[in-house]
XYZ file of C-alpha atoms in Angstrom:
374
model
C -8.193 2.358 -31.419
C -4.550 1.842 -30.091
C -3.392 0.196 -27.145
C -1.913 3.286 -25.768
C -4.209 5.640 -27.059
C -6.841 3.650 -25.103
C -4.434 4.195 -22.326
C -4.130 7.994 -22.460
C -8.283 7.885 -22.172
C -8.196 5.528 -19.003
C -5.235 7.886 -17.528
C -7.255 10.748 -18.182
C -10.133 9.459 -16.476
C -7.994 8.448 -13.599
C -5.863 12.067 -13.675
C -9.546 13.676 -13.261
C -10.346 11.500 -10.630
C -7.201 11.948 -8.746
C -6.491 15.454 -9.265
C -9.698 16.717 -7.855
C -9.056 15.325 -4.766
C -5.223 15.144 -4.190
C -3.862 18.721 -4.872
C -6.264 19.733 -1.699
C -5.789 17.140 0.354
C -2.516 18.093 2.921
C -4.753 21.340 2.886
C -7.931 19.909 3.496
C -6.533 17.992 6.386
C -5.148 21.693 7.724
C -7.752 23.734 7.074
C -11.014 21.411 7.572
C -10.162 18.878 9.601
C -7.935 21.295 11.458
C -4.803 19.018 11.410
C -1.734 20.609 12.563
C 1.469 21.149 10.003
C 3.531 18.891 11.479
C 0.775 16.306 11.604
C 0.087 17.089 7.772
C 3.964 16.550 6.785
C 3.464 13.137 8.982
C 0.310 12.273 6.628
C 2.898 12.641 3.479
C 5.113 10.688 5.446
C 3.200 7.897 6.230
C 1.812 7.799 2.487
C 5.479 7.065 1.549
C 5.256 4.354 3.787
C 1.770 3.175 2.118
C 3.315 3.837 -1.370
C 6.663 1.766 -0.768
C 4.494 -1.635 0.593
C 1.633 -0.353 -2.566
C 4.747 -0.167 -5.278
C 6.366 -3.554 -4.287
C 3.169 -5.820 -3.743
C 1.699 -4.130 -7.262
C 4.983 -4.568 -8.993
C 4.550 -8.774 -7.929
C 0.858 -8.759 -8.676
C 1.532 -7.414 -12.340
C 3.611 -9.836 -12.783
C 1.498 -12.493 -11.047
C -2.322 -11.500 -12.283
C -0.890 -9.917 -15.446
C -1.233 -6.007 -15.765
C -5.239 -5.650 -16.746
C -6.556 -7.594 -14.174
C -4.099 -5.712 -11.990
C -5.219 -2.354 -13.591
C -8.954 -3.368 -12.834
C -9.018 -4.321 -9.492
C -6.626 -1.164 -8.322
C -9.136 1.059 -9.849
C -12.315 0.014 -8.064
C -10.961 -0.402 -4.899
C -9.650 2.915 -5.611
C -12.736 4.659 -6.734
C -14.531 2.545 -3.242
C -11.929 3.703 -0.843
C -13.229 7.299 -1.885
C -16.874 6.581 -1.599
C -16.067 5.430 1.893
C -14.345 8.394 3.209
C -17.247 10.358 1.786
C -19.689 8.347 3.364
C -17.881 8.242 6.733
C -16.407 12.276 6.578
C -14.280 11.663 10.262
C -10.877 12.768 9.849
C -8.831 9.661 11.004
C -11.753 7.763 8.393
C -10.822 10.124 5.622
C -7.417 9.987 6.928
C -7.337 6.246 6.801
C -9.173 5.567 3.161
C -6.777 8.311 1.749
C -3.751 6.255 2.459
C -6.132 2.928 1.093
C -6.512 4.775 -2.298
C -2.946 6.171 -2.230
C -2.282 2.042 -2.074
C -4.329 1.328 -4.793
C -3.680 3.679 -7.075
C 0.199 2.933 -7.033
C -0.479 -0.847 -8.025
C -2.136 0.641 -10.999
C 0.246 3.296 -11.025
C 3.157 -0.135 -11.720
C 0.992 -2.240 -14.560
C 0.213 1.234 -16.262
C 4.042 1.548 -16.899
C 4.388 -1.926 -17.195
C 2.068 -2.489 -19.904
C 3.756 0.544 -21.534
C 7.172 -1.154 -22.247
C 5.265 -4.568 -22.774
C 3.379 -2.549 -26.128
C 6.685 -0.494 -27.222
C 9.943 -1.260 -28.229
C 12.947 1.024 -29.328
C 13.841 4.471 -26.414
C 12.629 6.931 -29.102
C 9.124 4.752 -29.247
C 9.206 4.399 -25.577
C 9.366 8.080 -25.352
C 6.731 8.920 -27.997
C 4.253 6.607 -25.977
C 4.931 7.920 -22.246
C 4.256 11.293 -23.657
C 0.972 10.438 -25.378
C 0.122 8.682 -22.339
C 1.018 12.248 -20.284
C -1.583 13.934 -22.701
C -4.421 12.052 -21.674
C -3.211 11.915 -18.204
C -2.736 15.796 -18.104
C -6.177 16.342 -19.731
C -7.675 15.387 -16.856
C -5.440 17.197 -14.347
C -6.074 20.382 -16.707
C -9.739 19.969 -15.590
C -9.836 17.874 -12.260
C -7.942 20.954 -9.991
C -10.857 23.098 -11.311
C -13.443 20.982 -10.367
C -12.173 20.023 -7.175
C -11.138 23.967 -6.407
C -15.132 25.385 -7.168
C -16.179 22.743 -5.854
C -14.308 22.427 -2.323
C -15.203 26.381 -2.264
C -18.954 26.201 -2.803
C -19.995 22.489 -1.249
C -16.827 21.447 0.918
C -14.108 18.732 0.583
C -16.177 15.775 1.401
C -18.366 16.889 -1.949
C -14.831 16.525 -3.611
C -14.519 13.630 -2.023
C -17.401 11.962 -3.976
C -16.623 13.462 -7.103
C -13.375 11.825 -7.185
C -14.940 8.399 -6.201
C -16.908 8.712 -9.644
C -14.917 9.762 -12.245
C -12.487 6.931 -12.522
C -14.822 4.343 -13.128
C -15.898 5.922 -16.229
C -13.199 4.259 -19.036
C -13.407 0.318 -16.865
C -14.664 -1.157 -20.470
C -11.399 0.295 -22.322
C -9.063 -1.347 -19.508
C -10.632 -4.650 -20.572
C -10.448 -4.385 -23.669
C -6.120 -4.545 -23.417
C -4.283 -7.271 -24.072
C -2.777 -9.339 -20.602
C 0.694 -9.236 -20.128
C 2.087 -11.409 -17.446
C 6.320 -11.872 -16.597
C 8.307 -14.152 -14.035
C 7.791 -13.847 -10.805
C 10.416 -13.060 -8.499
C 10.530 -11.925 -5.063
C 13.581 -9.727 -4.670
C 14.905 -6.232 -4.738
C 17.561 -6.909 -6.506
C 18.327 -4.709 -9.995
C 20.903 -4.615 -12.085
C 23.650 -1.516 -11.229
C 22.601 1.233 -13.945
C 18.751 0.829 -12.982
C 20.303 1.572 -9.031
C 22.325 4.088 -10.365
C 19.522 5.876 -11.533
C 16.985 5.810 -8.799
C 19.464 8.188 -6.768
C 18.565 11.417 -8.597
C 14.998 9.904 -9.627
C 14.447 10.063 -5.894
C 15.331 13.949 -5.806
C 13.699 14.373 -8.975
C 10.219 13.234 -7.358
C 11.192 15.503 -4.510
C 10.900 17.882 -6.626
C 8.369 16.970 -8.749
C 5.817 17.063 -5.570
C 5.897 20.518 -4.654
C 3.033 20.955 -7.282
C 0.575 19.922 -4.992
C 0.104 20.382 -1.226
C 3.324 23.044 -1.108
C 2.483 25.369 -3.747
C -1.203 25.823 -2.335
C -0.207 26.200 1.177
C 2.073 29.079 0.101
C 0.201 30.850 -3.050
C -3.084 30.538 -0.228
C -1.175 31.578 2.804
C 1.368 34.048 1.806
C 0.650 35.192 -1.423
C -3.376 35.173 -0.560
C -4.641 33.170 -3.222
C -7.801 31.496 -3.169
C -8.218 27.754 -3.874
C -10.024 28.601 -6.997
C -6.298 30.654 -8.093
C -4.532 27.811 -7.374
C -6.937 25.533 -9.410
C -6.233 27.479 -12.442
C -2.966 27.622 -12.009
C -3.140 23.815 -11.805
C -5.617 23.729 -14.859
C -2.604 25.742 -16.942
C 0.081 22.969 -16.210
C -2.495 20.279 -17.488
C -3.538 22.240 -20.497
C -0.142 22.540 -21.945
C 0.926 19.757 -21.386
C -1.714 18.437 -23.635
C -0.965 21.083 -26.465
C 2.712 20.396 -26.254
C 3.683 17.414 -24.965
C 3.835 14.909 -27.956
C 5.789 17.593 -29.809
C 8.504 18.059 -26.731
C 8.451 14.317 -27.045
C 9.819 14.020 -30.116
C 12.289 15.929 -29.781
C 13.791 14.515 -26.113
C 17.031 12.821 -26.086
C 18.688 11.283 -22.947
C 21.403 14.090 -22.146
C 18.182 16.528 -22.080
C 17.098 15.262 -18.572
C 19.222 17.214 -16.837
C 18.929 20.406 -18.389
C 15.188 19.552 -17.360
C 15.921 19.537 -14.178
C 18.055 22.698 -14.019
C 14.863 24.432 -15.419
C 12.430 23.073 -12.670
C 15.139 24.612 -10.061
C 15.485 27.800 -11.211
C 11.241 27.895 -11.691
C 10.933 26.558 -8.244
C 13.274 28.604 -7.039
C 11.456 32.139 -8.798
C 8.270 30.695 -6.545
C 10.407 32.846 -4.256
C 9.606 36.279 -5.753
C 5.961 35.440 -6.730
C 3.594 38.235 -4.872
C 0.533 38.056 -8.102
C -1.465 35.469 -9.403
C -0.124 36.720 -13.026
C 3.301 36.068 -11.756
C 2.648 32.554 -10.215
C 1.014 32.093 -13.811
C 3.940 32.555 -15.943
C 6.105 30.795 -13.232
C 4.001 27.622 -13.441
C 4.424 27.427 -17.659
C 8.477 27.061 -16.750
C 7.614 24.622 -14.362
C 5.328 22.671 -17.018
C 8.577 22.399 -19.614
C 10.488 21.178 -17.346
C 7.795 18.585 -16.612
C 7.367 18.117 -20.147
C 10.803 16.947 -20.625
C 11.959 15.693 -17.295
C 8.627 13.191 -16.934
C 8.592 10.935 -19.977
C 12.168 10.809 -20.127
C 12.420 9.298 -16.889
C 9.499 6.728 -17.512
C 11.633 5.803 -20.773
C 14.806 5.846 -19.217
C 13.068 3.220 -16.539
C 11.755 1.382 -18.717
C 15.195 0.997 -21.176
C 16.539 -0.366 -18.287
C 14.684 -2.795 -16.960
C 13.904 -6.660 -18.953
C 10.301 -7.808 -20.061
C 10.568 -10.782 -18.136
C 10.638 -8.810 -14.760
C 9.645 -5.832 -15.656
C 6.754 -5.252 -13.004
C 8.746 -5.368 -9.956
C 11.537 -3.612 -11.662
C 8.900 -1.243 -12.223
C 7.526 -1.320 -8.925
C 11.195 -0.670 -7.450
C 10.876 2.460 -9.579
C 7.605 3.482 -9.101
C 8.110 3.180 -5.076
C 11.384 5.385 -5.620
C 8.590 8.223 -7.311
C 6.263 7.749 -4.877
C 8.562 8.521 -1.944
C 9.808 11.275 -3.902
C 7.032 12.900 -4.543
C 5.435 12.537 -0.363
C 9.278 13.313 1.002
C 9.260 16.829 -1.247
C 5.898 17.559 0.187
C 6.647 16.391 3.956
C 10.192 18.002 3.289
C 8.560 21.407 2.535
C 5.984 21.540 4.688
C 8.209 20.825 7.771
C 10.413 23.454 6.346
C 7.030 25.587 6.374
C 6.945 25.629 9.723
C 9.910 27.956 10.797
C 10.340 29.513 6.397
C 6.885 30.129 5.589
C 7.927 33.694 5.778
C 11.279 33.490 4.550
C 10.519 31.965 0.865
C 13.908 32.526 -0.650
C 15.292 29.725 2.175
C 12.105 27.588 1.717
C 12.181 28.135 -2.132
C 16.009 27.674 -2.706
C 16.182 24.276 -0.728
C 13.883 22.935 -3.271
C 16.059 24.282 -5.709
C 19.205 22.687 -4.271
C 17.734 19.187 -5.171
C 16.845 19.791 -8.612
C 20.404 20.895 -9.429
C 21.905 18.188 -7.707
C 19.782 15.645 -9.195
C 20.885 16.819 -12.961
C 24.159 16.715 -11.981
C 23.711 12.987 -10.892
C 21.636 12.632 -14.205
C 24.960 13.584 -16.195
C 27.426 10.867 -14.207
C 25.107 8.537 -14.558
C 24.213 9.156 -18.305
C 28.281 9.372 -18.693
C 28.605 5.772 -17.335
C 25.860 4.070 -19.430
C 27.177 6.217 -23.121
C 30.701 4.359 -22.095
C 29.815 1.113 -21.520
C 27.999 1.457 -24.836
């Protein structure tokens, strides 16, 4: 078997794991644990903070242990964070071992893309192998969001809770079974000015990236009335095609297309406005899966172009922290904006929007500058 087909199976297993647990989670902490909004958008918050220590620490330990052994360890402290905060069920516990796994699983989150670029050379090969890597990842997230929806509706969260805990220990043997990388380690933040260049719109890019989660649930459950279950399958839909279509988007990517990517995402985000049917939210949620499809791997690519072998887990890292707060500032972003535009969704809807067109826009100058200096 190939390297990174053996890494699209451990990604899957891990994508099941996580997305059972993780698109429920903000509401979970609302609607079980009876958290407040604002004290939900300071969860997301505070997971940023958990993400940006998680992202630099794993991006020296890949580098340091090599990215298996780093790979390994994240995973079963992962999968034992989750036992815990099934075992304990208090909300500041679950609270607590959510942000442990959230710390975990960006460490593996770093050697994962690490090990990438260590097994491919060539953008077009880069490309080809982040988007094989998506299909196993999204063949779990087709699934997990199910499972964690009928299941959080018929036994509770902490059941989901366990279930999660379980299913990413399930591919450990194929993680050992990869060949060790290891690079130079360096303690500093430092990156060269193209890689800096393009964190900028990464960072709104995440932001956008992370309303599928936490804000499209809130809203589909609390405005449009959809049950958890509705929202699962909408979930299941994004994973599903991505794993029918992915590797053929893939080969067809080029740099330039990353910002027409992102122009789709904001005008799909921005439809979320005008939703009032699950049938609707459906065919809104395949737009927002192309634009996935090509906005994703381009940007792992694109990372990992830029960045040298020799450093390349704490370049890495510095990117993978950049996702990470993304990805928790679009969901603390929205659901502090949920607080006073729950009710007016074409103001909630078209701030999202607003980032997705300025981050292609910042995708093209910075594209511009790189083509010229050849």
């Amino acid at each position: 078997m190939k390297e990174v087909d053996k890494l699209a199976l451990v990604g899957g297993a891990r994508s099941l794991s996580g997305s059972v647990v993780w698109p429920f989670i903000g509401f979970a902490l609302y609607d079980v644990y009876h958290f407040p909004f604002s004290a939900v958008s300071a969860f997301y918050l505070l997971q940023g903070a958990v993400s940006l220590v998680a992202y630099l620490l794993g991006g020296y330990f890949t580098d340091l242990l090599g990215r298996v052994k780093t790979m390994l360890l994240s995973t079963v402290s992962s999968s034992l964070s989750l036992l815990l905060a099934y075992l304990l069920n208090y909300p500041l516990a679950v609270v607590s071992l959510m942000l442990a796994q959230t710390f975990f699983n960006s460490a593996y989150n770093v050697a994962n893309t690490s090990i990438i670029g260590d097994l491919t050379t060539g953008f077009g090969r880069l490309v080809r192998a982040f988007s094989r890597v998506r299909v196993g990842i999204n063949a779990g997230w087709a699934v997990g969001p199910v499972i964690g929806g009928l299941v959080f509706s018929t036994l509770g969260f902490r059941a989901v809770l366990l279930v999660s805990s379980l299913a990413s220990l399930v591919f450990i043997p194929l993680i050992l079974s990869l060949p060790e990388y290891k690079g130079r380690i360096e303690v500093s933040l430092h990156v060269n000015k193209d890689f800096a260049f393009f964190l900028v719109p990464t960072f709104m890019t995440f932001m956008v990236m992370g309303q599928l989660g936490f804000p499209l649930l809130t809203f589909y459950n609390l405005v449009d009335k959809l049950s958890t279950f509705q929202v699962g399958l909408l979930f299941m839909t994004n994973g599903v095609l991505i794993v029918a279509l992915q590797e053929l988007v893939g080969r067809r990517l080029t740099q330039r297309m990353i910002s027409l990517g992102m122009l789709l995402y904001s005008a799909s985000y921005f439809a979320v406005a005008f939703v009032t049917s699950f049938l609707l939210a459906l065919v809104d949620v395949v737009f927002i899966t192309l634009a996935e499809m090509v906005v994703s791997p381009l940007s792992q690519a694109i990372a990992s172009s830029l960045t040298h072998k020799e450093t390349r887990g704490r370049s890495i890292g510095i990117y993978g922290m950049v996702t990470a707060l993304g990805r928790v500032a679009g969901s603390a972003f929205t659901g502090y904006m949920m607080g006073p535009f729950l009710f007016a969704p074409v103001v909630l809807w078209g701030s999202v929007a607003s980032l997705g067109v300025a981050s292609a826009l910042l995708y093209a100058v910075s594209g511009a500058i790189r083509e010229r200096k050849g």
